[in-house]
PDB file of C-alpha atoms in Angstrom:
ATOM      1  CA  UNK A   1     -16.345  -2.029  -5.676  1.00 75.00           C
ATOM      2  CA  UNK A   2     -12.781  -1.701  -5.832  1.00 88.00           C
ATOM      3  CA  UNK A   3      -9.315  -2.729  -7.446  1.00 92.00           C
ATOM      4  CA  UNK A   4      -6.014  -3.014  -5.528  1.00 94.00           C
ATOM      5  CA  UNK A   5      -2.316  -3.192  -6.288  1.00 95.00           C
ATOM      6  CA  UNK A   6       0.586  -5.065  -4.082  1.00 96.00           C
ATOM      7  CA  UNK A   7       3.065  -3.094  -2.958  1.00 96.00           C
ATOM      8  CA  UNK A   8       5.651  -4.622  -5.974  1.00 96.00           C
ATOM      9  CA  UNK A   9       2.811  -3.755  -8.748  1.00 95.00           C
ATOM     10  CA  UNK A  10       2.591  -0.161  -7.584  1.00 96.00           C
ATOM     11  CA  UNK A  11       6.291  -0.056  -7.204  1.00 95.00           C
ATOM     12  CA  UNK A  12       6.856  -1.019 -10.570  1.00 94.00           C
ATOM     13  CA  UNK A  13       4.629   0.893 -12.117  1.00 95.00           C
ATOM     14  CA  UNK A  14       5.733   3.899 -10.649  1.00 95.00           C
ATOM     15  CA  UNK A  15       9.269   3.561 -11.489  1.00 94.00           C
ATOM     16  CA  UNK A  16       8.081   2.867 -15.123  1.00 93.00           C
ATOM     17  CA  UNK A  17       5.834   6.195 -15.099  1.00 93.00           C
ATOM     18  CA  UNK A  18       9.173   8.320 -13.803  1.00 94.00           C
ATOM     19  CA  UNK A  19      11.344   6.822 -16.654  1.00 94.00           C
ATOM     20  CA  UNK A  20       8.296   7.256 -19.164  1.00 92.00           C
ATOM     21  CA  UNK A  21       7.921  10.993 -18.161  1.00 92.00           C
ATOM     22  CA  UNK A  22       4.408  11.580 -17.890  1.00 93.00           C
ATOM     23  CA  UNK A  23       0.956   9.771 -17.164  1.00 93.00           C
ATOM     24  CA  UNK A  24      -1.581   9.488 -14.694  1.00 95.00           C
ATOM     25  CA  UNK A  25      -1.374   6.056 -14.163  1.00 95.00           C
ATOM     26  CA  UNK A  26      -2.067   2.451 -15.374  1.00 95.00           C
ATOM     27  CA  UNK A  27      -5.851   1.923 -17.269  1.00 96.00           C
ATOM     28  CA  UNK A  28      -6.833  -1.736 -16.411  1.00 93.00           C
ATOM     29  CA  UNK A  29      -9.547  -3.080 -18.411  1.00 92.00           C
ATOM     30  CA  UNK A  30     -11.051  -6.552 -20.191  1.00 89.00           C
ATOM     31  CA  UNK A  31     -11.826  -7.154 -23.724  1.00 87.00           C
ATOM     32  CA  UNK A  32     -13.602  -9.927 -25.413  1.00 82.00           C
ATOM     33  CA  UNK A  33     -11.176 -12.233 -27.011  1.00 75.00           C
ATOM     34  CA  UNK A  34      -9.672 -15.728 -26.673  1.00 61.00           C
ATOM     35  CA  UNK A  35     -10.718 -18.842 -26.223  1.00 63.00           C
ATOM     36  CA  UNK A  36     -12.208 -18.836 -22.911  1.00 59.00           C
ATOM     37  CA  UNK A  37     -14.031 -15.571 -23.670  1.00 76.00           C
ATOM     38  CA  UNK A  38     -12.028 -12.336 -22.253  1.00 79.00           C
ATOM     39  CA  UNK A  39      -8.601 -11.312 -21.728  1.00 83.00           C
ATOM     40  CA  UNK A  40      -6.840  -8.095 -19.702  1.00 85.00           C
ATOM     41  CA  UNK A  41      -5.666  -5.123 -21.191  1.00 91.00           C
ATOM     42  CA  UNK A  42      -3.003  -2.961 -19.749  1.00 91.00           C
ATOM     43  CA  UNK A  43      -2.064   0.524 -20.460  1.00 94.00           C
ATOM     44  CA  UNK A  44      -0.209   3.445 -19.371  1.00 93.00           C
ATOM     45  CA  UNK A  45      -2.775   6.481 -19.127  1.00 94.00           C
ATOM     46  CA  UNK A  46      -2.078   9.764 -20.343  1.00 95.00           C
ATOM     47  CA  UNK A  47      -6.016  11.134 -18.975  1.00 95.00           C
ATOM     48  CA  UNK A  48      -8.565  10.555 -16.953  1.00 95.00           C
ATOM     49  CA  UNK A  49     -11.978  10.043 -18.751  1.00 94.00           C
ATOM     50  CA  UNK A  50     -15.043  11.431 -17.527  1.00 95.00           C
ATOM     51  CA  UNK A  51     -16.378   8.105 -16.899  1.00 95.00           C
ATOM     52  CA  UNK A  52     -13.625   6.524 -15.329  1.00 95.00           C
ATOM     53  CA  UNK A  53     -13.530   4.961 -12.243  1.00 95.00           C
ATOM     54  CA  UNK A  54     -10.025   5.592 -10.176  1.00 96.00           C
ATOM     55  CA  UNK A  55      -9.064   3.383  -7.324  1.00 95.00           C
ATOM     56  CA  UNK A  56      -5.676   4.367  -5.687  1.00 94.00           C
ATOM     57  CA  UNK A  57      -3.245   2.226  -4.217  1.00 92.00           C
ATOM     58  CA  UNK A  58      -0.009   3.482  -2.307  1.00 92.00           C
ATOM     59  CA  UNK A  59       0.074   6.843  -4.332  1.00 93.00           C
ATOM     60  CA  UNK A  60      -0.549   4.786  -8.053  1.00 95.00           C
ATOM     61  CA  UNK A  61      -4.051   5.475 -10.129  1.00 95.00           C
ATOM     62  CA  UNK A  62      -5.537   2.282 -11.488  1.00 95.00           C
ATOM     63  CA  UNK A  63      -8.163   3.578 -13.886  1.00 96.00           C
ATOM     64  CA  UNK A  64     -10.919   1.707 -14.997  1.00 95.00           C
ATOM     65  CA  UNK A  65     -13.920   1.852 -17.776  1.00 94.00           C
ATOM     66  CA  UNK A  66     -17.292   1.222 -16.406  1.00 93.00           C
ATOM     67  CA  UNK A  67     -17.848  -1.679 -18.552  1.00 93.00           C
ATOM     68  CA  UNK A  68     -14.853  -3.498 -17.353  1.00 92.00           C
ATOM     69  CA  UNK A  69     -15.489  -2.760 -13.742  1.00 92.00           C
ATOM     70  CA  UNK A  70     -17.893  -5.316 -13.068  1.00 90.00           C
ATOM     71  CA  UNK A  71     -15.642  -7.848 -14.177  1.00 88.00           C
ATOM     72  CA  UNK A  72     -12.816  -6.603 -11.896  1.00 91.00           C
ATOM     73  CA  UNK A  73     -14.596  -5.970  -8.903  1.00 92.00           C
ATOM     74  CA  UNK A  74     -12.404  -7.139  -6.059  1.00 93.00           C
ATOM     75  CA  UNK A  75      -9.049  -7.653  -8.021  1.00 92.00           C
ATOM     76  CA  UNK A  76      -5.776  -7.426  -7.184  1.00 94.00           C
ATOM     77  CA  UNK A  77      -3.039  -6.852  -9.244  1.00 93.00           C
ATOM     78  CA  UNK A  78       0.443  -7.912  -8.232  1.00 94.00           C
ATOM     79  CA  UNK A  79       3.822  -7.640 -10.195  1.00 94.00           C
ATOM     80  CA  UNK A  80       6.306 -11.036 -10.078  1.00 92.00           C
ATOM     81  CA  UNK A  81       9.475 -12.258 -11.299  1.00 88.00           C
ATOM     82  CA  UNK A  82      10.048 -15.726 -11.400  1.00 85.00           C
ATOM     83  CA  UNK A  83      13.165 -16.700 -12.492  1.00 84.00           C
ATOM     84  CA  UNK A  84      14.219 -14.927 -16.093  1.00 84.00           C
ATOM     85  CA  UNK A  85      10.393 -14.232 -16.361  1.00 87.00           C
ATOM     86  CA  UNK A  86       8.370 -11.372 -14.821  1.00 89.00           C
ATOM     87  CA  UNK A  87       4.994  -9.475 -15.209  1.00 89.00           C
ATOM     88  CA  UNK A  88       1.715  -8.268 -13.991  1.00 90.00           C
ATOM     89  CA  UNK A  89      -0.683 -11.037 -12.331  1.00 89.00           C
ATOM     90  CA  UNK A  90      -4.161 -10.601 -12.063  1.00 87.00           C
ATOM     91  CA  UNK A  91      -5.626 -12.388  -8.335  1.00 88.00           C
ATOM     92  CA  UNK A  92      -9.261 -11.930  -9.782  1.00 84.00           C
ATOM     93  CA  UNK A  93     -11.936 -13.577  -7.304  1.00 85.00           C
ATOM     94  CA  UNK A  94     -14.843 -13.312 -10.572  1.00 74.00           C
ATOM     95  CA  UNK A  95     -12.651 -15.578 -12.825  1.00 77.00           C
ATOM     96  CA  UNK A  96     -14.505 -18.957 -13.094  1.00 66.00           C
ATOM     97  CA  UNK A  97     -11.969 -20.527 -15.426  1.00 60.00           C
ATOM     98  CA  UNK A  98      -8.982 -19.886 -17.861  1.00 63.00           C
ATOM     99  CA  UNK A  99      -7.701 -21.243 -20.877  1.00 56.00           C
ATOM    100  CA  UNK A 100      -5.016 -23.671 -20.904  1.00 52.00           C
ATOM    101  CA  UNK A 101      -2.428 -21.117 -22.870  1.00 51.00           C
ATOM    102  CA  UNK A 102      -3.521 -18.584 -19.922  1.00 51.00           C
ATOM    103  CA  UNK A 103      -4.235 -15.781 -22.128  1.00 57.00           C
ATOM    104  CA  UNK A 104      -8.288 -15.354 -21.433  1.00 52.00           C
ATOM    105  CA  UNK A 105     -10.409 -16.379 -19.121  1.00 57.00           C
ATOM    106  CA  UNK A 106     -14.704 -16.178 -18.369  1.00 63.00           C
ATOM    107  CA  UNK A 107     -16.599 -14.739 -15.245  1.00 65.00           C
TER     108      UNK A 107
END
């Protein structure tokens, strides 16, 4: 199992952690919500729990809880800028369908 980041995402996370002044990495998970069933959740992590899976890309740690890992296996996290909009993009091979608003997905 693996979860990776692009150079753009790793740079963005590392810059934010530096500005924040603390943190061990980025916690990525899924939660049940939305019209399609699941949504991504992201937060900066200050600690790694004993049962977390840690994947390191370009010196940045992605921390995944064991319940989320099956839904995220193979995902590549990217950070994109399009005009005035910027944000994380999830390239997840497990997604079967997404809702029209882009807030949730089905595996």
